[in-house]
Short mmCIF file of C-alpha atoms and ligand atoms in Angstrom, two decimals:
data_model
loop_
_atom_site.label_atom_id
_atom_site.label_comp_id
_atom_site.label_asym_id
_atom_site.label_seq_id
_atom_site.Cartn_x
_atom_site.Cartn_y
_atom_site.Cartn_z
CA MET A 1 -26.11 23.39 -19.32
CA ASN A 2 -26.59 23.29 -15.77
CA PHE A 3 -23.82 21.14 -13.78
CA HIS A 4 -26.22 19.88 -11.32
CA ASP A 5 -28.95 18.85 -13.79
CA VAL A 6 -26.53 16.98 -15.94
CA LEU A 7 -25.51 15.32 -12.75
CA ASP A 8 -28.74 14.50 -11.91
CA SER A 9 -29.39 13.20 -15.57
CA VAL A 10 -26.51 10.67 -15.85
CA LEU A 11 -27.89 8.98 -12.47
CA LYS A 12 -30.52 7.47 -14.86
CA ARG A 13 -28.90 7.01 -17.99
CA PRO A 14 -25.32 6.83 -19.74
CA VAL A 15 -23.41 10.24 -20.07
CA THR A 16 -23.76 11.93 -23.61
CA ARG A 17 -20.61 13.22 -25.76
CA GLU A 18 -21.63 16.88 -24.94
CA GLU A 19 -22.25 16.06 -21.18
CA ALA A 20 -18.83 13.99 -20.86
CA LEU A 21 -17.28 17.48 -22.41
CA PHE A 22 -18.87 19.65 -20.12
CA LEU A 23 -18.21 17.70 -17.30
CA PHE A 24 -14.30 17.72 -17.93
CA GLN A 25 -14.54 21.41 -18.91
CA ASN A 26 -16.44 21.94 -15.50
CA THR A 27 -14.83 19.76 -12.70
CA GLU A 28 -11.38 21.42 -12.17
CA THR A 29 -12.20 22.76 -8.79
CA GLU A 30 -12.15 20.45 -5.92
CA GLU A 31 -15.66 21.02 -4.98
CA LYS A 32 -17.39 20.08 -8.47
CA ARG A 33 -14.78 17.54 -8.79
CA ASN A 34 -16.36 15.89 -5.46
CA SER A 35 -19.75 16.05 -7.03
CA LEU A 36 -18.56 14.13 -9.92
CA PHE A 37 -17.15 11.36 -7.97
CA ALA A 38 -20.16 11.33 -5.82
CA ALA A 39 -22.36 10.75 -9.21
CA ALA A 40 -19.69 8.37 -10.22
CA ARG A 41 -20.14 6.32 -7.37
CA ALA A 42 -23.88 6.27 -6.99
CA VAL A 43 -23.91 4.66 -10.36
CA ARG A 44 -21.40 2.06 -9.45
CA LYS A 45 -23.44 1.21 -6.41
CA ALA A 46 -26.65 1.13 -8.53
CA GLU A 47 -25.31 -1.03 -11.26
CA THR A 48 -22.78 -3.71 -9.65
CA GLY A 49 -23.80 -3.26 -5.69
CA ASP A 50 -20.14 -2.29 -4.75
CA VAL A 51 -18.89 -5.74 -4.37
CA TYR A 52 -15.41 -6.24 -5.54
CA HIS A 53 -12.93 -9.24 -6.32
CA PHE A 54 -9.66 -9.49 -6.39
CA THR A 55 -7.50 -10.61 -9.31
CA GLY A 56 -3.72 -11.62 -10.22
CA GLY A 57 -1.66 -10.58 -13.23
CA ILE A 58 1.56 -11.70 -14.85
CA ALA A 59 3.35 -9.39 -16.84
CA SER A 60 6.25 -9.72 -19.38
CA VAL A 61 5.20 -12.92 -20.72
CA LEU A 62 5.97 -11.95 -24.32
CA PRO A 63 8.57 -9.62 -25.71
CA CYS A 64 7.85 -6.39 -27.30
CA ARG A 65 8.89 -6.56 -30.82
CA LEU A 66 7.41 -3.04 -32.11
CA ARG A 67 10.13 -0.81 -33.34
CA PRO A 68 10.20 1.95 -32.20
CA LEU A 69 8.46 1.20 -29.03
CA CYS A 70 5.82 3.32 -27.83
CA ASN A 71 7.31 6.50 -26.46
CA TYR A 72 5.55 6.35 -23.28
CA CYS A 73 6.54 2.69 -22.48
CA PRO A 74 9.71 2.11 -20.17
CA TYR A 75 9.23 -1.98 -21.02
CA TRP A 76 11.86 -3.71 -23.35
CA ARG A 77 14.34 -1.20 -23.41
CA LYS A 78 17.33 -3.43 -22.29
CA LYS A 79 19.03 -5.33 -24.76
CA ASP A 80 19.39 -8.42 -23.01
CA GLN A 81 15.65 -8.71 -21.47
CA ASN A 82 13.73 -11.85 -21.97
CA PRO A 83 10.37 -12.58 -21.30
CA LEU A 84 8.94 -14.76 -18.36
CA PRO A 85 9.80 -18.08 -19.19
CA VAL A 86 6.66 -20.48 -19.33
CA GLU A 87 7.44 -22.36 -16.23
CA ALA A 88 7.33 -19.24 -14.24
CA ILE A 89 3.97 -18.19 -15.84
CA VAL A 90 2.56 -21.50 -14.54
CA ALA A 91 4.10 -21.12 -11.12
CA GLY A 92 2.36 -17.53 -11.15
CA ALA A 93 -0.84 -18.96 -12.09
CA ARG A 94 -0.69 -21.66 -8.91
CA TYR A 95 0.25 -18.91 -7.04
CA PHE A 96 -3.04 -17.31 -7.59
CA ARG A 97 -5.14 -20.35 -7.13
CA ARG A 98 -3.34 -21.13 -3.88
CA GLU A 99 -4.21 -17.85 -2.81
CA GLY A 100 -7.88 -18.21 -3.68
CA VAL A 101 -7.67 -15.56 -6.94
CA LYS A 102 -9.02 -17.42 -9.92
CA LYS A 103 -9.15 -14.35 -12.26
CA PHE A 104 -5.85 -12.90 -13.69
CA HIS A 105 -4.29 -11.25 -17.01
CA LEU A 106 -1.44 -12.19 -18.72
CA SER A 107 0.21 -8.99 -20.36
CA GLY A 108 3.23 -8.91 -23.01
CA GLY A 109 4.48 -6.82 -25.75
CA THR A 110 3.28 -6.96 -29.27
CA THR A 111 4.44 -8.54 -32.29
CA LEU A 112 2.44 -7.10 -35.34
CA GLY A 113 0.81 -9.71 -37.64
CA SER A 114 1.48 -12.91 -35.24
CA GLU A 115 -0.98 -15.22 -35.64
CA GLY A 116 -0.59 -16.04 -31.71
CA GLN A 117 1.21 -19.21 -31.26
CA GLU A 118 3.29 -18.05 -28.46
CA VAL A 119 -0.06 -17.12 -26.66
CA LEU A 120 -1.47 -20.41 -27.40
CA GLU A 121 1.68 -22.53 -25.90
CA ILE A 122 1.13 -20.44 -22.80
CA VAL A 123 -2.33 -20.74 -22.35
CA ARG A 124 -2.12 -24.36 -23.10
CA SER A 125 0.67 -24.51 -20.54
CA ILE A 126 -1.03 -23.34 -17.88
CA TYR A 127 -4.20 -25.74 -18.29
CA GLU A 128 -2.22 -28.56 -18.95
CA ALA A 129 -1.03 -27.98 -15.28
CA GLY A 130 -4.45 -28.86 -14.20
CA LEU A 131 -5.42 -24.92 -13.71
CA THR A 132 -8.47 -25.38 -15.94
CA ASP A 133 -10.68 -23.38 -13.44
CA MET A 134 -9.19 -20.02 -14.05
CA LYS A 135 -10.71 -17.26 -15.85
CA ILE A 136 -7.84 -15.39 -18.02
CA ASN A 137 -7.53 -12.11 -20.02
CA VAL A 138 -4.76 -12.20 -22.34
CA ASN A 139 -3.36 -8.84 -23.15
CA CYS A 140 -0.64 -8.99 -25.56
CA GLY A 141 -1.15 -6.16 -28.41
CA ALA A 142 -3.12 -6.75 -31.56
CA ALA A 143 -1.43 -10.00 -32.52
CA MET A 144 -3.50 -13.08 -32.68
CA SER A 145 -5.90 -14.90 -35.51
CA VAL A 146 -9.26 -15.22 -34.99
CA GLU A 147 -8.78 -19.20 -35.02
CA THR A 148 -6.11 -18.85 -32.23
CA MET A 149 -8.51 -16.67 -30.03
CA GLU A 150 -11.53 -19.38 -30.87
CA GLN A 151 -8.84 -22.05 -29.56
CA LEU A 152 -8.31 -19.83 -26.35
CA LYS A 153 -12.01 -19.54 -26.11
CA ALA A 154 -12.43 -23.22 -26.19
CA TRP A 155 -9.87 -23.69 -23.35
CA GLY A 156 -11.80 -21.06 -21.34
CA VAL A 157 -10.04 -17.86 -21.74
CA ASP A 158 -12.36 -15.28 -20.64
CA SER A 159 -11.39 -11.72 -22.75
CA ILE A 160 -8.97 -10.20 -24.80
CA GLY A 161 -7.13 -6.80 -24.54
CA ALA A 162 -7.48 -4.32 -27.19
CA VAL A 163 -6.04 -1.39 -25.53
CA PHE A 164 -5.92 1.79 -27.50
CA GLU A 165 -4.69 4.42 -24.84
CA ILE A 166 -6.01 7.34 -27.09
CA THR A 167 -7.98 7.01 -30.41
CA ASN A 168 -7.04 10.64 -31.79
CA ARG A 169 -5.06 8.99 -34.77
CA GLU A 170 -2.74 11.75 -35.24
CA VAL A 171 -1.30 11.56 -31.53
CA PHE A 172 -1.73 7.89 -31.80
CA ARG A 173 0.73 7.46 -34.61
CA LYS A 174 3.25 10.05 -32.75
CA VAL A 175 3.29 8.37 -29.26
CA LYS A 176 2.92 4.66 -30.66
CA PRO A 177 5.12 5.14 -34.00
CA GLY A 178 5.64 1.28 -34.30
CA ASP A 179 1.91 0.38 -33.65
CA ASP A 180 -0.98 0.26 -36.22
CA PHE A 181 -3.99 1.70 -35.44
CA ASP A 182 -6.12 0.12 -37.91
CA LYS A 183 -4.96 -3.12 -37.03
CA LYS A 184 -5.86 -2.46 -33.57
CA MET A 185 -9.29 -1.50 -34.55
CA GLN A 186 -9.59 -4.80 -36.91
CA PHE A 187 -8.29 -6.47 -34.02
CA ALA A 188 -11.04 -5.40 -31.55
CA TRP A 189 -13.73 -6.72 -34.04
CA ASP A 190 -11.83 -10.00 -34.50
CA ILE A 191 -12.23 -10.46 -30.68
CA GLN A 192 -15.88 -10.33 -31.22
CA LYS A 193 -15.84 -12.67 -33.91
CA ALA A 194 -14.12 -15.40 -31.73
CA GLY A 195 -16.79 -14.91 -29.36
CA LEU A 196 -14.83 -13.48 -26.51
CA ALA A 197 -15.26 -10.54 -24.37
CA MET A 198 -13.07 -7.20 -25.06
CA GLY A 199 -11.08 -5.17 -22.26
CA SER A 200 -9.56 -1.83 -23.57
CA GLY A 201 -7.82 1.17 -21.87
CA ILE A 202 -7.12 4.76 -22.08
CA MET A 203 -3.71 6.32 -20.57
CA ALA A 204 -4.97 9.94 -18.84
CA GLY A 205 -2.44 12.21 -19.78
CA LEU A 206 -0.69 11.17 -22.73
CA GLY A 207 -2.14 13.26 -25.42
CA PRO A 208 -1.57 17.52 -25.85
CA LYS A 209 -3.04 19.80 -23.16
CA GLU A 210 -4.95 21.76 -26.22
CA THR A 211 -7.09 18.79 -27.03
CA ARG A 212 -6.82 16.62 -23.93
CA TYR A 213 -10.85 16.92 -22.91
CA GLU A 214 -11.97 16.15 -26.49
CA ASP A 215 -9.37 13.27 -26.89
CA TYR A 216 -10.72 11.77 -23.27
CA VAL A 217 -14.42 12.07 -24.80
CA ASN A 218 -13.59 10.55 -28.26
CA SER A 219 -11.69 8.05 -26.89
CA LEU A 220 -14.21 7.02 -24.37
CA PHE A 221 -17.05 6.84 -26.78
CA ASP A 222 -14.86 5.35 -29.79
CA ILE A 223 -14.31 2.51 -27.33
CA ALA A 224 -18.06 2.40 -26.27
CA GLN A 225 -19.13 1.20 -29.95
CA PHE A 226 -17.57 -2.22 -29.27
CA PRO A 227 -20.64 -4.07 -27.88
CA HIS A 228 -18.35 -6.95 -26.32
CA LEU A 229 -16.60 -4.62 -24.56
CA ALA A 230 -16.44 -5.83 -20.72
CA SER A 231 -13.91 -3.78 -19.07
CA VAL A 232 -11.53 -0.61 -19.90
CA TYR A 233 -8.73 0.51 -17.49
CA ILE A 234 -7.42 3.83 -17.33
CA SER A 235 -3.67 4.35 -16.54
CA LYS A 236 -1.63 7.37 -15.91
CA PHE A 237 0.97 8.97 -17.77
CA THR A 238 4.28 8.53 -15.52
CA PRO A 239 7.52 10.04 -16.88
CA ASP A 240 10.47 7.59 -16.49
CA PRO A 241 14.35 8.59 -17.35
CA ALA A 242 14.28 5.70 -20.11
CA ILE A 243 11.60 6.81 -22.22
CA PRO A 244 11.72 9.31 -25.04
CA MET A 245 8.49 11.23 -23.21
CA HIS A 246 10.75 11.45 -20.22
CA ASP A 247 10.26 15.51 -19.85
CA TRP A 248 6.15 15.14 -20.84
CA GLU A 249 4.34 16.19 -17.84
CA ALA A 250 2.99 13.42 -15.06
CA CYS A 251 -0.60 13.25 -15.30
CA SER A 252 -1.94 14.80 -12.08
CA VAL A 253 -4.16 11.97 -9.98
CA GLU A 254 -6.98 14.43 -9.77
CA GLU A 255 -7.24 14.54 -13.64
CA ALA A 256 -7.11 10.89 -13.95
CA ALA A 257 -9.71 10.29 -11.45
CA ARG A 258 -11.95 12.45 -13.56
CA LEU A 259 -11.62 10.35 -16.32
CA VAL A 260 -12.26 7.38 -14.12
CA ALA A 261 -15.38 9.12 -13.13
CA ILE A 262 -16.81 10.12 -16.64
CA ALA A 263 -15.90 6.26 -17.61
CA ARG A 264 -17.99 5.18 -14.95
CA LEU A 265 -20.97 7.36 -16.40
CA LEU A 266 -20.61 6.02 -19.50
CA TYR A 267 -19.88 2.36 -18.97
CA ARG A 268 -22.22 1.92 -16.31
CA SER A 269 -21.92 -1.54 -14.81
CA LEU A 270 -18.56 -2.50 -16.73
CA ASN A 271 -15.40 -3.48 -15.17
CA VAL A 272 -13.57 0.04 -14.91
CA THR A 273 -10.37 0.01 -13.07
CA THR A 274 -7.13 1.99 -12.37
CA ALA A 275 -3.86 0.49 -14.30
CA ALA A 276 -0.22 1.56 -14.59
CA GLY A 277 1.10 4.39 -12.96
CA TRP A 278 -1.32 4.55 -9.88
CA THR A 279 0.39 4.12 -6.86
CA GLU A 280 -1.16 2.42 -3.90
CA GLN A 281 -2.46 5.74 -2.38
CA GLU A 282 -3.60 6.94 -5.37
CA GLN A 283 -5.61 3.90 -6.39
CA ASN A 284 -7.88 4.87 -3.57
CA GLN A 285 -8.88 7.86 -5.10
CA GLY A 286 -9.72 6.11 -8.17
CA ILE A 287 -12.17 4.09 -5.87
CA ARG A 288 -13.61 7.38 -4.92
CA ALA A 289 -13.90 8.21 -8.29
CA GLY A 290 -16.15 5.12 -9.30
CA ALA A 291 -13.24 2.33 -10.20
CA GLY A 292 -14.57 -1.05 -9.69
CA ASN A 293 -15.36 -3.78 -9.29
CA SER A 294 -12.02 -5.68 -9.67
CA LEU A 295 -9.13 -5.21 -7.58
CA PHE A 296 -5.27 -6.18 -9.19
CA ALA A 297 -3.76 -7.40 -6.13
CA LEU A 298 -1.46 -10.38 -6.90
CA ALA A 299 1.44 -9.55 -9.12
CA VAL A 300 4.03 -11.42 -10.45
CA ASN A 301 6.68 -10.15 -12.74
CA LEU A 302 10.33 -9.84 -13.85
CA LYS A 303 12.69 -7.71 -11.30
CA VAL A 304 12.65 -4.27 -13.10
CA ASP A 305 13.97 -0.89 -12.20
CA TYR A 306 11.54 1.50 -13.91
CA TRP A 307 8.93 3.87 -12.12
CA GLN A 308 10.96 3.77 -9.22
CA GLY A 309 9.10 5.27 -6.24
CA THR A 310 5.44 4.48 -7.84
CA ARG A 311 6.21 0.75 -7.52
CA GLN A 312 5.17 -1.18 -4.49
CA GLN A 313 7.74 -3.43 -2.78
CA ALA A 314 7.94 -6.93 -3.63
CA SER A 315 6.42 -9.40 -1.08
CA PHE A 316 9.08 -11.92 -2.04
CA SER A 317 10.96 -13.05 -4.93
CA GLU A 318 12.29 -16.20 -6.23
CA ASP A 319 14.74 -16.54 -9.16
CA ASN A 320 14.75 -13.04 -10.13
CA ILE A 321 11.23 -13.18 -10.07
CA GLU A 322 9.06 -10.77 -7.88
CA TYR A 323 5.74 -11.52 -6.17
CA ARG A 324 3.28 -8.66 -4.88
CA ASP A 325 0.52 -8.93 -2.49
CA SER A 326 -1.55 -5.95 -2.02
CA ARG A 327 -4.42 -7.53 -0.50
CA PRO A 328 -3.93 -6.03 2.90
CA ALA A 329 -3.46 -2.49 1.58
CA LYS A 330 -6.95 -3.28 -0.53
CA ARG A 331 -8.67 -4.41 2.30
CA ALA A 332 -7.97 -1.39 4.46
CA MET A 333 -9.32 0.65 1.77
CA ALA A 334 -11.99 -1.06 1.26
CA GLU A 335 -13.15 -0.30 4.82
CA GLN A 336 -11.94 3.19 4.38
CA CYS A 337 -14.06 3.51 1.11
CA GLY A 338 -17.32 1.44 2.46
CA ILE A 339 -17.08 -1.22 -0.29
CA THR A 340 -17.25 -5.17 -0.04
CA ILE A 341 -14.61 -7.68 -1.28
CA ALA A 342 -15.83 -11.03 -1.99
CA GLU A 343 -12.67 -13.04 -1.29
CA GLY A 344 -12.42 -16.72 -2.80
S1 SF4 B 401 3.12 -2.49 -27.33
FE1 SF4 B 401 2.90 -2.30 -25.13
S2 SF4 B 401 5.05 -3.21 -24.43
FE2 SF4 B 401 5.06 -2.83 -26.68
S3 SF4 B 401 5.93 -0.74 -26.51
FE3 SF4 B 401 3.75 -0.45 -26.57
S4 SF4 B 401 3.02 -0.18 -24.42
FE4 SF4 B 401 5.54 -1.13 -24.55
#
C-alpha cells in the first residue's frame, strides 16, 4: 500500500479495515500525521460543511453500581458520594436553555439489569419543568429496557449511549471487570428497537501496546456495524491516583488525535468528538485531526477532585455544584482552526 494513494482514496469513500491499520502503523512521524489530519479535515468539510454547535452536559446524574468499578474510572470511588439531585439536574437544563444551548447529555453510572426507572424520573422532571424543546442524549450504561427507551423517545429524547471503550473482549473483561460485554451489545441493538439513535465511544490508550492498533481498528469497525449510530466520542486514558490503573501510561495527544482522524475517515458525516481526558488545549488538536461537529461547552457537575490539572476551572458554583462555560475558549479555537460555530 502507498501512503498517499490511501489518503487519496479515503477522500472519496470510507477507509477499509486494512487501510485503517496501515494508517495507524504509518503515521507515527509528524509529517505523516499532519497529512492524515489534513485528509480527515477535508472529509469533515465535505461531509458536514465544518459548521459546529455548542452542547451541554450534566454528569453524575446516577450512581454507578458496578462492582468492581471500571479500572480506568475515577468516578464513584468515595463512600459518601451521592448523585446530583433531580432539582439540580433540572436547574442545569434551565441554565443551558437560558444560554441558548438546546442539546445536552445526561451521563451517569451503570446499574446492570436496571429497567431504567431512575432515568425516566429525571427526564420526566426536565420535560415537566417546561423544557420540552431540548434534545437530550442519555449516557448511563447498558441499563434500560426497550419500553423505557420507547417512553424516552415519546418524550423527545434524541439518542442513547452504548459506550464500549474497547471491543477486544479479553481487554474489556480486564479493564471493565464489573461490566458485561454481551449485555452492552444487546443494549446497543435494543436502542435500535426503540427507534432511537445511538452514541458510542472508544478510549485511546486503554489497551495493551502490543495489540493497540488492531484493537483500535476492531473497535472502530465493530461500532460501525450499528446502522443507528449517530455519534462516537474518543476519550483519552488519563491516570489518576484513585484508580487501579494509576501507573498505566497516559495516552499521548498525538495517538488519540490519530484515532480521531481515522474515526473521521470511517464515520464520515457522523458526530466524532473528543471527550474525557482531553484538556482544553488538546481539544484544539482534536479539531485539527477531524473532530466535530459538536462542541461540549457548558458543563454541570458535582465538585470533584479527580484529574487535577486537566480540568478547566469552574465558571461559578452553587451548593457544591460546578458550572463550566468554555464557549469563549472554543470561539477563539474556532477562529484559529477556521471553523464556524452556529450559535443559538
Ligand atoms: S460504568 Fe462508567 S461510571 Fe461506572 S465504573 Fe465504568 S466508567 Fe465509571
